PDB file as gemmi writes it, atoms N, CA and C in Angstrom:
CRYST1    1.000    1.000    1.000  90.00  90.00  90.00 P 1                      
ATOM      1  N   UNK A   1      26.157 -35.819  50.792  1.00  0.00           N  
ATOM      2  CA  UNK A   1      25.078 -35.913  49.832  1.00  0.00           C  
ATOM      3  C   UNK A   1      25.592 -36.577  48.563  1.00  0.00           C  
ATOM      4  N   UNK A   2      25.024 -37.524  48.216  1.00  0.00           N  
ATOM      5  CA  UNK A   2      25.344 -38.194  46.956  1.00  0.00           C  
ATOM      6  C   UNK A   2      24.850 -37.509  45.771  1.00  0.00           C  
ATOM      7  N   UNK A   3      26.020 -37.156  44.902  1.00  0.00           N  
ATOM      8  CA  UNK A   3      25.469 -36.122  43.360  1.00  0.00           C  
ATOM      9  C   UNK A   3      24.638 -37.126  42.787  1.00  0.00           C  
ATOM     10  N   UNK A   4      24.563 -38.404  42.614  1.00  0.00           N  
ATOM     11  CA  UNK A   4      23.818 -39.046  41.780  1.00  0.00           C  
ATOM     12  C   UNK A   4      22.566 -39.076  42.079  1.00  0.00           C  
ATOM     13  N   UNK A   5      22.186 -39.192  42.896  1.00  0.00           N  
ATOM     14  CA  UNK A   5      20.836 -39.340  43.497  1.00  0.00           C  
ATOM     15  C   UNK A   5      19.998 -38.306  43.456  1.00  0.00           C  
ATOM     16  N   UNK A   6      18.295 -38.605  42.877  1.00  0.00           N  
ATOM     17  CA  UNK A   6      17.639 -37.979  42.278  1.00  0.00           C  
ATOM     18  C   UNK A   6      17.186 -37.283  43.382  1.00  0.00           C  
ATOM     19  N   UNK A   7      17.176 -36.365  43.699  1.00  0.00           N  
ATOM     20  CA  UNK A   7      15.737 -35.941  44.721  1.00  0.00           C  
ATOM     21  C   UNK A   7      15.225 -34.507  44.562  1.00  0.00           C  
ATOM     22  N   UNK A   8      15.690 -34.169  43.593  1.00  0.00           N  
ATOM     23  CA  UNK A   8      14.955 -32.942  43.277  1.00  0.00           C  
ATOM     24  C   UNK A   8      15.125 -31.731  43.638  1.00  0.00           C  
ATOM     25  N   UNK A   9      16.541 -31.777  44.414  1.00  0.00           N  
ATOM     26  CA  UNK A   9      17.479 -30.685  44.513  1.00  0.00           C  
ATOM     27  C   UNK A   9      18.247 -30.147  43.125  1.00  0.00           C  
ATOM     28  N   UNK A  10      18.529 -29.174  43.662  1.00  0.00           N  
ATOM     29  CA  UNK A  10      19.591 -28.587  41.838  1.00  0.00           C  
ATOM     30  C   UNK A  10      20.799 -28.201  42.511  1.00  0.00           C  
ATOM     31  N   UNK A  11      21.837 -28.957  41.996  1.00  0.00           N  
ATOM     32  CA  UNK A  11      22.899 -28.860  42.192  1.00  0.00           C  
ATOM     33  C   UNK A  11      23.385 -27.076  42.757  1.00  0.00           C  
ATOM     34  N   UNK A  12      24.541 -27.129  43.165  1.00  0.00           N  
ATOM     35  CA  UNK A  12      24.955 -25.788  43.764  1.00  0.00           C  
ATOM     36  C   UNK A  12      25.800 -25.125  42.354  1.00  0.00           C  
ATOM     37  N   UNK A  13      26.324 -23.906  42.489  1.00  0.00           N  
ATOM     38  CA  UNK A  13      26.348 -23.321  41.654  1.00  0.00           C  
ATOM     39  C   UNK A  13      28.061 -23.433  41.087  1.00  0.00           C  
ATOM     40  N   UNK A  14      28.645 -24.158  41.996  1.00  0.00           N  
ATOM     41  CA  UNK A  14      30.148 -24.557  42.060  1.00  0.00           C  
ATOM     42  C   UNK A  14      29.926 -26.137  42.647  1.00  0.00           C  
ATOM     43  N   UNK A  15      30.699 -27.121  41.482  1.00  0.00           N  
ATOM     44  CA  UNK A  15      30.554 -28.627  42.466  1.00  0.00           C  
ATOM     45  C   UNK A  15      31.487 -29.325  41.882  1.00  0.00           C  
ATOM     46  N   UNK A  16      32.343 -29.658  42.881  1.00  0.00           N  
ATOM     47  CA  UNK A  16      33.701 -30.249  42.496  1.00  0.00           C  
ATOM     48  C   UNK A  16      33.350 -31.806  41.568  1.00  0.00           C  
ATOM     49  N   UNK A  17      33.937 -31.990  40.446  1.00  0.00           N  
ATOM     50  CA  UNK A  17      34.358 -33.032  40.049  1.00  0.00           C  
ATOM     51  C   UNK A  17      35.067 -34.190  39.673  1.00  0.00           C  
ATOM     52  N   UNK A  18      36.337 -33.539  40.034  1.00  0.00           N  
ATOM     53  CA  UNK A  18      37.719 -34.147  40.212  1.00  0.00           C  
ATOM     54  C   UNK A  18      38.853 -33.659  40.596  1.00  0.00           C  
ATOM     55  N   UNK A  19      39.756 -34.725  41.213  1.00  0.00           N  
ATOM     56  CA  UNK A  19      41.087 -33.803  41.156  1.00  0.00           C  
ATOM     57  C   UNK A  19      42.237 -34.680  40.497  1.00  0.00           C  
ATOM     58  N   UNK A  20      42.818 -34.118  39.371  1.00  0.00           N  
ATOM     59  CA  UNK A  20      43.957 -35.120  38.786  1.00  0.00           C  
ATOM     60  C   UNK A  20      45.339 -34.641  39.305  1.00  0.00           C  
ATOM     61  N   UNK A  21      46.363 -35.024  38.659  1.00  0.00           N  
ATOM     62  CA  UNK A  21      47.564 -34.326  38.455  1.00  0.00           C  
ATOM     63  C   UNK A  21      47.943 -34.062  37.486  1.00  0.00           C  
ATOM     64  N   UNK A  22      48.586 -33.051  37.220  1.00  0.00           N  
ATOM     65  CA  UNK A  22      49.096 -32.666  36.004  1.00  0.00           C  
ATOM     66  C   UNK A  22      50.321 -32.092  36.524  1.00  0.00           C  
ATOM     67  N   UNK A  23      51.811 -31.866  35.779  1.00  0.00           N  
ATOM     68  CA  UNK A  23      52.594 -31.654  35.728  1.00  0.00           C  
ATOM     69  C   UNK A  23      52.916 -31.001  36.933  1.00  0.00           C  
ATOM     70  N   UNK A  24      53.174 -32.118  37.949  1.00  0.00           N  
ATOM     71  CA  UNK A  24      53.776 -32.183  38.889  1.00  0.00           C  
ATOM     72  C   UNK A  24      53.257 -31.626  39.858  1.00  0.00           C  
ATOM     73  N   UNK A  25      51.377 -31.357  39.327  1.00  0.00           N  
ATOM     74  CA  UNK A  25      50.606 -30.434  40.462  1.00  0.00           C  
ATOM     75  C   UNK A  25      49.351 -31.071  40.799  1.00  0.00           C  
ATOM     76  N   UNK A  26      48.524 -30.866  41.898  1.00  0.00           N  
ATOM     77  CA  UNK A  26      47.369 -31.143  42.002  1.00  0.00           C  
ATOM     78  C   UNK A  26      46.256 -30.483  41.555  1.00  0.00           C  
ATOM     79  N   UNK A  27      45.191 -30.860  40.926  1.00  0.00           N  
ATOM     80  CA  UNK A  27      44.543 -29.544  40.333  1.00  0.00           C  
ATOM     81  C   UNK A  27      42.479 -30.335  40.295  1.00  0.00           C  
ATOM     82  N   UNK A  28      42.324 -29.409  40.893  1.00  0.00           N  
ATOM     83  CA  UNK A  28      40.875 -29.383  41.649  1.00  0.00           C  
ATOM     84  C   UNK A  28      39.567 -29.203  40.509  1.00  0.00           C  
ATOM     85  N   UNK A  29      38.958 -30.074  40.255  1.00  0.00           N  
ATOM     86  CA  UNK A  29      37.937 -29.441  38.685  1.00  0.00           C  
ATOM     87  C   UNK A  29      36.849 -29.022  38.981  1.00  0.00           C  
ATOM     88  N   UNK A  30      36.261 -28.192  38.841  1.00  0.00           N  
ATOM     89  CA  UNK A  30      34.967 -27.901  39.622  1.00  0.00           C  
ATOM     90  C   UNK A  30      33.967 -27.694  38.394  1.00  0.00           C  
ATOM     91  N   UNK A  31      32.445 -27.791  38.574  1.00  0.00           N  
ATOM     92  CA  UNK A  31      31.748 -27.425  37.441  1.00  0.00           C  
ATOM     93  C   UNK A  31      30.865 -26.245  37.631  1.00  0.00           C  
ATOM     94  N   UNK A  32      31.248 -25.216  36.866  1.00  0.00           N  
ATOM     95  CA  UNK A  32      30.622 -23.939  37.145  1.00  0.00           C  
ATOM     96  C   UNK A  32      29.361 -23.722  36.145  1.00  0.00           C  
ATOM     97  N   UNK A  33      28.458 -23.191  36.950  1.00  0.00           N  
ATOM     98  CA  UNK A  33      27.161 -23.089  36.174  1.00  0.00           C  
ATOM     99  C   UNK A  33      27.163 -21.401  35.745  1.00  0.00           C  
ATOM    100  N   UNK A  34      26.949 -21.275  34.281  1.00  0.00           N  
ATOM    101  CA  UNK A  34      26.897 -19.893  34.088  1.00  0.00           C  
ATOM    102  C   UNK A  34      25.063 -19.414  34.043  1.00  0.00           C  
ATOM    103  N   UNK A  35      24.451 -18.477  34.429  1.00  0.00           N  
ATOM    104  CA  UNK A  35      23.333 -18.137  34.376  1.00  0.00           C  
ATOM    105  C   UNK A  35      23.110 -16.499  33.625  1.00  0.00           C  
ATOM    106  N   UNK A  36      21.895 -17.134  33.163  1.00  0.00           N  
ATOM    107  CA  UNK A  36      22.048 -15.941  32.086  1.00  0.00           C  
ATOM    108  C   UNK A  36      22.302 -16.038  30.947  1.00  0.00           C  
ATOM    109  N   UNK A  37      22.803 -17.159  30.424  1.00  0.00           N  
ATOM    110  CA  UNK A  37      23.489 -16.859  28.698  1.00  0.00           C  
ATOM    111  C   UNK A  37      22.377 -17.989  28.255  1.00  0.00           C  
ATOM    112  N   UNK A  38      22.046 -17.143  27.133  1.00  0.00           N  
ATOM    113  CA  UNK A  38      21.095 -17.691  26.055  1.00  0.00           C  
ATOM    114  C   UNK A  38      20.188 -18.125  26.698  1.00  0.00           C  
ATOM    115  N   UNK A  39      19.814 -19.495  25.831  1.00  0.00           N  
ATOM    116  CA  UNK A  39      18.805 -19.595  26.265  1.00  0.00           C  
ATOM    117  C   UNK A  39      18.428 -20.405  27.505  1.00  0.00           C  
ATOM    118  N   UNK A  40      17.494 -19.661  28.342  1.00  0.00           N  
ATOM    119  CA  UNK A  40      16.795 -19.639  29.684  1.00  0.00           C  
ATOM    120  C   UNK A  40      16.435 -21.031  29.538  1.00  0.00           C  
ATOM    121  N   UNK A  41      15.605 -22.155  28.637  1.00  0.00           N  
ATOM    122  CA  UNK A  41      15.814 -23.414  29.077  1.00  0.00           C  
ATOM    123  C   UNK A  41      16.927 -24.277  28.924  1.00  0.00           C  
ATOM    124  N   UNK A  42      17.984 -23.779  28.759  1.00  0.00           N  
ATOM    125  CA  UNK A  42      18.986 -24.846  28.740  1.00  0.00           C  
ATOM    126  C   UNK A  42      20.161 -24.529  29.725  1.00  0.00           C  
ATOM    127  N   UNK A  43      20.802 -25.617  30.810  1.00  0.00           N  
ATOM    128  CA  UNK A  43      21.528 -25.254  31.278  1.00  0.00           C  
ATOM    129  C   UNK A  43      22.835 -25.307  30.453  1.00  0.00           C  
ATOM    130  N   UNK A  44      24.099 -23.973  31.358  1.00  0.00           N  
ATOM    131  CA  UNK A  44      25.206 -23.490  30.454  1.00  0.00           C  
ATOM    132  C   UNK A  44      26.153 -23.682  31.498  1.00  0.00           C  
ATOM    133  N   UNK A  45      27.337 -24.447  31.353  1.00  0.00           N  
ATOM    134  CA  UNK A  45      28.094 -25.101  32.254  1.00  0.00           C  
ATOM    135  C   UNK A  45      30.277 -24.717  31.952  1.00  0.00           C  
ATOM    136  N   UNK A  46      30.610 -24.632  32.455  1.00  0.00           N  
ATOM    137  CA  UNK A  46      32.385 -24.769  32.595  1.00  0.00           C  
ATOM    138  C   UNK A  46      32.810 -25.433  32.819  1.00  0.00           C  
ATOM    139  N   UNK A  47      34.154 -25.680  33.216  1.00  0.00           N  
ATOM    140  CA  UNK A  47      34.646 -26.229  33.911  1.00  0.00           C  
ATOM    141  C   UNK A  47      35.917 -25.127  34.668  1.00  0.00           C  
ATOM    142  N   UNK A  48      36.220 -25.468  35.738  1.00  0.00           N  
ATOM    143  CA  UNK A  48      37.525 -24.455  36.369  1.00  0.00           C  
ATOM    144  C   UNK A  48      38.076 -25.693  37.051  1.00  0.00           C  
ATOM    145  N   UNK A  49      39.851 -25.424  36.338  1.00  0.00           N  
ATOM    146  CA  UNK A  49      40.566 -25.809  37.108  1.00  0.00           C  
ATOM    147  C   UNK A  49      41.467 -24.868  38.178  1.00  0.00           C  
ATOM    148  N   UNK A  50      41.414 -25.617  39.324  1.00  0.00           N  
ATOM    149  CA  UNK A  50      42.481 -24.625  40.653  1.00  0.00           C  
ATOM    150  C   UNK A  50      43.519 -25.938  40.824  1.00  0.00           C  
ATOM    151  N   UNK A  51      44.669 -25.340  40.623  1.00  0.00           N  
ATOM    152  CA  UNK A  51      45.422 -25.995  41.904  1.00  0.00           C  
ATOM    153  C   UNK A  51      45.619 -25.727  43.208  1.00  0.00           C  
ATOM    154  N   UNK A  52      45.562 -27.202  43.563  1.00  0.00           N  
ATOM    155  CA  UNK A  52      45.694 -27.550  45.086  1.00  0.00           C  
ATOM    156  C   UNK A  52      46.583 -26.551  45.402  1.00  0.00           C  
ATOM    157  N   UNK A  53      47.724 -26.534  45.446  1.00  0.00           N  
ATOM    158  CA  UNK A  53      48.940 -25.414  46.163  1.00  0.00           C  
ATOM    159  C   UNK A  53      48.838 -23.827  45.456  1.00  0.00           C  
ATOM    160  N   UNK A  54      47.556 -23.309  45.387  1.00  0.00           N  
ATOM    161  CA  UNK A  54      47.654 -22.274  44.490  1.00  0.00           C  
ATOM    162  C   UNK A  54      48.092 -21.066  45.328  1.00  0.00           C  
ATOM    163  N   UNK A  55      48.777 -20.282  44.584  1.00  0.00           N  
ATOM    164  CA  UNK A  55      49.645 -19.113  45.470  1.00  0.00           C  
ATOM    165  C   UNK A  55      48.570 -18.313  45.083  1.00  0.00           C  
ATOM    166  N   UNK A  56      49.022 -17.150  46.056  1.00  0.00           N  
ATOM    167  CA  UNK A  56      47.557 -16.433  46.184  1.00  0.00           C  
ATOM    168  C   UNK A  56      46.990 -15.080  45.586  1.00  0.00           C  
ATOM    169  N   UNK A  57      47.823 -15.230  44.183  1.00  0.00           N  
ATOM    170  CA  UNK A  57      47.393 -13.953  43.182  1.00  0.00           C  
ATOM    171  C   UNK A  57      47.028 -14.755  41.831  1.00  0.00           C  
ATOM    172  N   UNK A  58      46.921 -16.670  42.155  1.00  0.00           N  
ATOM    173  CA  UNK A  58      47.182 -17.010  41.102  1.00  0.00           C  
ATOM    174  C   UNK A  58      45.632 -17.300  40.812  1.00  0.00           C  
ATOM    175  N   UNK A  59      45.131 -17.122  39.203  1.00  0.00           N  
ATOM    176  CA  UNK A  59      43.646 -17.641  39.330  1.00  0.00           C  
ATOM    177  C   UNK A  59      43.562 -18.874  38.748  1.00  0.00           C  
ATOM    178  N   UNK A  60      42.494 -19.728  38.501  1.00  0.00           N  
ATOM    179  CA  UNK A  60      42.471 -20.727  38.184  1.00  0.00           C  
ATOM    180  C   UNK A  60      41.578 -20.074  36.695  1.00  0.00           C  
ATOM    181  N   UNK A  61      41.956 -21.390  36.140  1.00  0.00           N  
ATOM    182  CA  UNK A  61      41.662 -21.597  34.616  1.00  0.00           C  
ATOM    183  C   UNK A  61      40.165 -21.948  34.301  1.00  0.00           C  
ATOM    184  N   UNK A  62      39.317 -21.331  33.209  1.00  0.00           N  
ATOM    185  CA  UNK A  62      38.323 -21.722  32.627  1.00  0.00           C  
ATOM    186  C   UNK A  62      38.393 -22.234  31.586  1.00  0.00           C  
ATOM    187  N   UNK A  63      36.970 -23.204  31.299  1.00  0.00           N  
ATOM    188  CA  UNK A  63      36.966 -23.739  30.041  1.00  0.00           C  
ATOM    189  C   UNK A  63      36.087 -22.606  29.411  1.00  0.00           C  
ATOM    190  N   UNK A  64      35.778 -22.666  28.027  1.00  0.00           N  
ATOM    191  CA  UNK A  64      34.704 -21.908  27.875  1.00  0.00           C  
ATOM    192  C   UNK A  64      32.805 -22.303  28.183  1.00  0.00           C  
ATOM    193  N   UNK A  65      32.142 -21.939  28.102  1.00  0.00           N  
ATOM    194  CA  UNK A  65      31.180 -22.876  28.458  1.00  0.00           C  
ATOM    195  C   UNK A  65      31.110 -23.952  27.338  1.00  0.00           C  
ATOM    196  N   UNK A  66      31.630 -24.984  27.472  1.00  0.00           N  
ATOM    197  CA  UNK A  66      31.376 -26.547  27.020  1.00  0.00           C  
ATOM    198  C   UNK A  66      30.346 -27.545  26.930  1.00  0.00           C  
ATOM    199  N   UNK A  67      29.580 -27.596  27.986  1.00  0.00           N  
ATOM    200  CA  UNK A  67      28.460 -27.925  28.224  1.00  0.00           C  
ATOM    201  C   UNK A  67      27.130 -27.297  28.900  1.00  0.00           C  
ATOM    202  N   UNK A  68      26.076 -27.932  27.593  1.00  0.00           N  
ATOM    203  CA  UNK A  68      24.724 -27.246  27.407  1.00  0.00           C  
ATOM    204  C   UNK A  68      23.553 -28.218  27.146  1.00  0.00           C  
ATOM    205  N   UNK A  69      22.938 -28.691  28.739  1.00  0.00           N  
ATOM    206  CA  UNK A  69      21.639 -29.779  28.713  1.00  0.00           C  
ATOM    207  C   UNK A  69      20.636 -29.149  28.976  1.00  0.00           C  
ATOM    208  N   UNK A  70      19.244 -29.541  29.387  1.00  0.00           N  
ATOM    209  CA  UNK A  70      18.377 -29.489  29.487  1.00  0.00           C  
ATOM    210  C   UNK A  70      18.281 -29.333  30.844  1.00  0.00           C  
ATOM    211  N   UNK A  71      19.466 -29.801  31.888  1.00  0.00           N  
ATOM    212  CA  UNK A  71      18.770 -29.613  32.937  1.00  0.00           C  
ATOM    213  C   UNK A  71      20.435 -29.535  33.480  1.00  0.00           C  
ATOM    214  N   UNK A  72      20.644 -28.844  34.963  1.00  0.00           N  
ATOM    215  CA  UNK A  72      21.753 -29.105  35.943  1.00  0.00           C  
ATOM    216  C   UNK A  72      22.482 -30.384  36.251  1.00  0.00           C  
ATOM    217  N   UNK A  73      21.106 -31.488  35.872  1.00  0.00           N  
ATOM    218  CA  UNK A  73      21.574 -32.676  36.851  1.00  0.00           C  
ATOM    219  C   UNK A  73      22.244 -33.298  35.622  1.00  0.00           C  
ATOM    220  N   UNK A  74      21.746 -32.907  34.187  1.00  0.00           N  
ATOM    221  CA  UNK A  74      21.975 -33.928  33.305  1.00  0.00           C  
ATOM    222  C   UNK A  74      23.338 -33.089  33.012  1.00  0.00           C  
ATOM    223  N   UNK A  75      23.614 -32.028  33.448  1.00  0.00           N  
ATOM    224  CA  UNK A  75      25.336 -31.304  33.308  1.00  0.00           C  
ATOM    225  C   UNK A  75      26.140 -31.773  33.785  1.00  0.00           C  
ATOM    226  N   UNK A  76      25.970 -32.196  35.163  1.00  0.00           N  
ATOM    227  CA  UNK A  76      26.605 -32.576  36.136  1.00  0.00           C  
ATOM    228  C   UNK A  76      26.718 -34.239  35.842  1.00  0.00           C  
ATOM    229  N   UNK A  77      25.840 -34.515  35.086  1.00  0.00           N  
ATOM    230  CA  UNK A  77      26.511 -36.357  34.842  1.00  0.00           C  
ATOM    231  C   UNK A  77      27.562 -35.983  33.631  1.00  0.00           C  
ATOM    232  N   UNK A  78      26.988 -35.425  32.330  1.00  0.00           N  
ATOM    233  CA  UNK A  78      27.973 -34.938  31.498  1.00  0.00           C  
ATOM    234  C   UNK A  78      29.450 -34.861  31.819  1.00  0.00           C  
ATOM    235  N   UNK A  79      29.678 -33.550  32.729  1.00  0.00           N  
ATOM    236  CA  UNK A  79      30.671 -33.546  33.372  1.00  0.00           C  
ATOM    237  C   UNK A  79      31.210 -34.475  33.810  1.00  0.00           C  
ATOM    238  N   UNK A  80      31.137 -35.428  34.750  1.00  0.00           N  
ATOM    239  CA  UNK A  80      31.486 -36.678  35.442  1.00  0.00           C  
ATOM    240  C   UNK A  80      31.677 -37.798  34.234  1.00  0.00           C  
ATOM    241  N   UNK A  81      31.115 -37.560  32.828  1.00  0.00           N  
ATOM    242  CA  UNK A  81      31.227 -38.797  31.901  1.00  0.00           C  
ATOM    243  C   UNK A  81      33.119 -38.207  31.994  1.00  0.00           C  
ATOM    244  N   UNK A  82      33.355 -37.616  31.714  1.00  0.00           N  
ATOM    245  CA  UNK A  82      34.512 -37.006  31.100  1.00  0.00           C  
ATOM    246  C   UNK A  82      35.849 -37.654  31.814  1.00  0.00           C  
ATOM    247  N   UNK A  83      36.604 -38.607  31.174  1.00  0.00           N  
ATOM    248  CA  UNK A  83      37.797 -39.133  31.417  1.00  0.00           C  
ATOM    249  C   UNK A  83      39.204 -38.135  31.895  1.00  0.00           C  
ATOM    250  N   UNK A  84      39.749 -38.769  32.823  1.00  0.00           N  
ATOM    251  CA  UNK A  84      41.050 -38.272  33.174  1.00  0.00           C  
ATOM    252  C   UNK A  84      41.833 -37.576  32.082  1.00  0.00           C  
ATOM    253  N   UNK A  85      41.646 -38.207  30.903  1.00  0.00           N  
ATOM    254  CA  UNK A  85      42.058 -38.255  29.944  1.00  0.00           C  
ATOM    255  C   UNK A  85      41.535 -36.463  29.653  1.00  0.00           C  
ATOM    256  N   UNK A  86      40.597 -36.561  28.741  1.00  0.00           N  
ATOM    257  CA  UNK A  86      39.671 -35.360  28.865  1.00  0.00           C  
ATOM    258  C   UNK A  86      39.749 -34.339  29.635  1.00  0.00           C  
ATOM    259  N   UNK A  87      40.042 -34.393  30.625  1.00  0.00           N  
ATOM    260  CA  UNK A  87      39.803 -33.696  31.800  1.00  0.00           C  
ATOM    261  C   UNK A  87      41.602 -32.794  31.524  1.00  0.00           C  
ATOM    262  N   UNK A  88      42.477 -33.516  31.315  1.00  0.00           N  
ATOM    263  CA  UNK A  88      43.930 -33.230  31.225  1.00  0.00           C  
ATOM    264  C   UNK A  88      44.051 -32.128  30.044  1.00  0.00           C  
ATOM    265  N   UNK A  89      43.374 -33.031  29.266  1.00  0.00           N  
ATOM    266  CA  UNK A  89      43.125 -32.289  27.950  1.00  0.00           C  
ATOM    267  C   UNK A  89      42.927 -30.423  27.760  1.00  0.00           C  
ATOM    268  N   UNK A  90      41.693 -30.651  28.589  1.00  0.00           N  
ATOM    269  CA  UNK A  90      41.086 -29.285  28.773  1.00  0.00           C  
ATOM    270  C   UNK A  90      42.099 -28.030  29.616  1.00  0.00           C  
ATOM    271  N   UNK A  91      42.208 -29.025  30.549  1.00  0.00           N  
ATOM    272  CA  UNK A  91      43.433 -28.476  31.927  1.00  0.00           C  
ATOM    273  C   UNK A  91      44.725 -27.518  30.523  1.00  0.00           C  
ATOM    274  N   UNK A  92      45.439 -28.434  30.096  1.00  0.00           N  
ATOM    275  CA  UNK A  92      46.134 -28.108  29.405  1.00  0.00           C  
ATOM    276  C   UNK A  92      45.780 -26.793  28.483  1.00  0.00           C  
ATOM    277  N   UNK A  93      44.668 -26.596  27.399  1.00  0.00           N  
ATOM    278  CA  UNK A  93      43.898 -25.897  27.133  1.00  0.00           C  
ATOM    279  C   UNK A  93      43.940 -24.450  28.003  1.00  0.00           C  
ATOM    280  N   UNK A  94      43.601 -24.449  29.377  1.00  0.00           N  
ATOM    281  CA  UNK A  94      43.672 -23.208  30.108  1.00  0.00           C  
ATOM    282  C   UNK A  94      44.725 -22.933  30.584  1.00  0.00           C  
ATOM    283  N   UNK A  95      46.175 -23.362  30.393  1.00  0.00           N  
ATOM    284  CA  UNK A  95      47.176 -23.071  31.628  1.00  0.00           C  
ATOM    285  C   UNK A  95      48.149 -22.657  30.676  1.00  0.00           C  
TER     286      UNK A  95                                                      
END                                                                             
């Protein structure tokens, strides 16, 4: 299924957006939708990083909620604007 494409589905509630490297690891970005906080028309979004080789007591990192649109789909491009760069940034931030 192509994320870009309009059709009037709403994204799932976990949807991967990248995977970079960072210090010497692979690390999986996913965009988590929080439900429930504030206000009911606006969507409220994360980010979680996992690494790829994650041992298995280890959890992966949150952002705090960062992003807040009007809608899922317009989160989920948000998200995807966000450079390697950015993305490292944040990573760093949780670990």
């Amino acid at each position: 299924m192509d994320p870009s494409a309009d059709d009037g589905a709403e994204p799932p509630m976990d949807l991967h957006i990248a995977t970079l490297a960072h210090e010497g690891r692979f690390w999986d970005v996913h965009l988590e939708f929080v439900e429930g906080a504030g206000d009911p028309a606006a969507c409220r979004a994360r980010l979680c990083f996992a690494p790829t080789d994650r041992a298995g007591n280890e959890e992966p990192g949150r952002t705090a909620v960062i992003i807040i649109e009007p809608t899922r789909e317009e989160a989920v491009r948000t998200a995807r604007d966000f450079d390697r760069y950015h993305l490292a940034a944040m990573l760093r931030s949780v670990t």
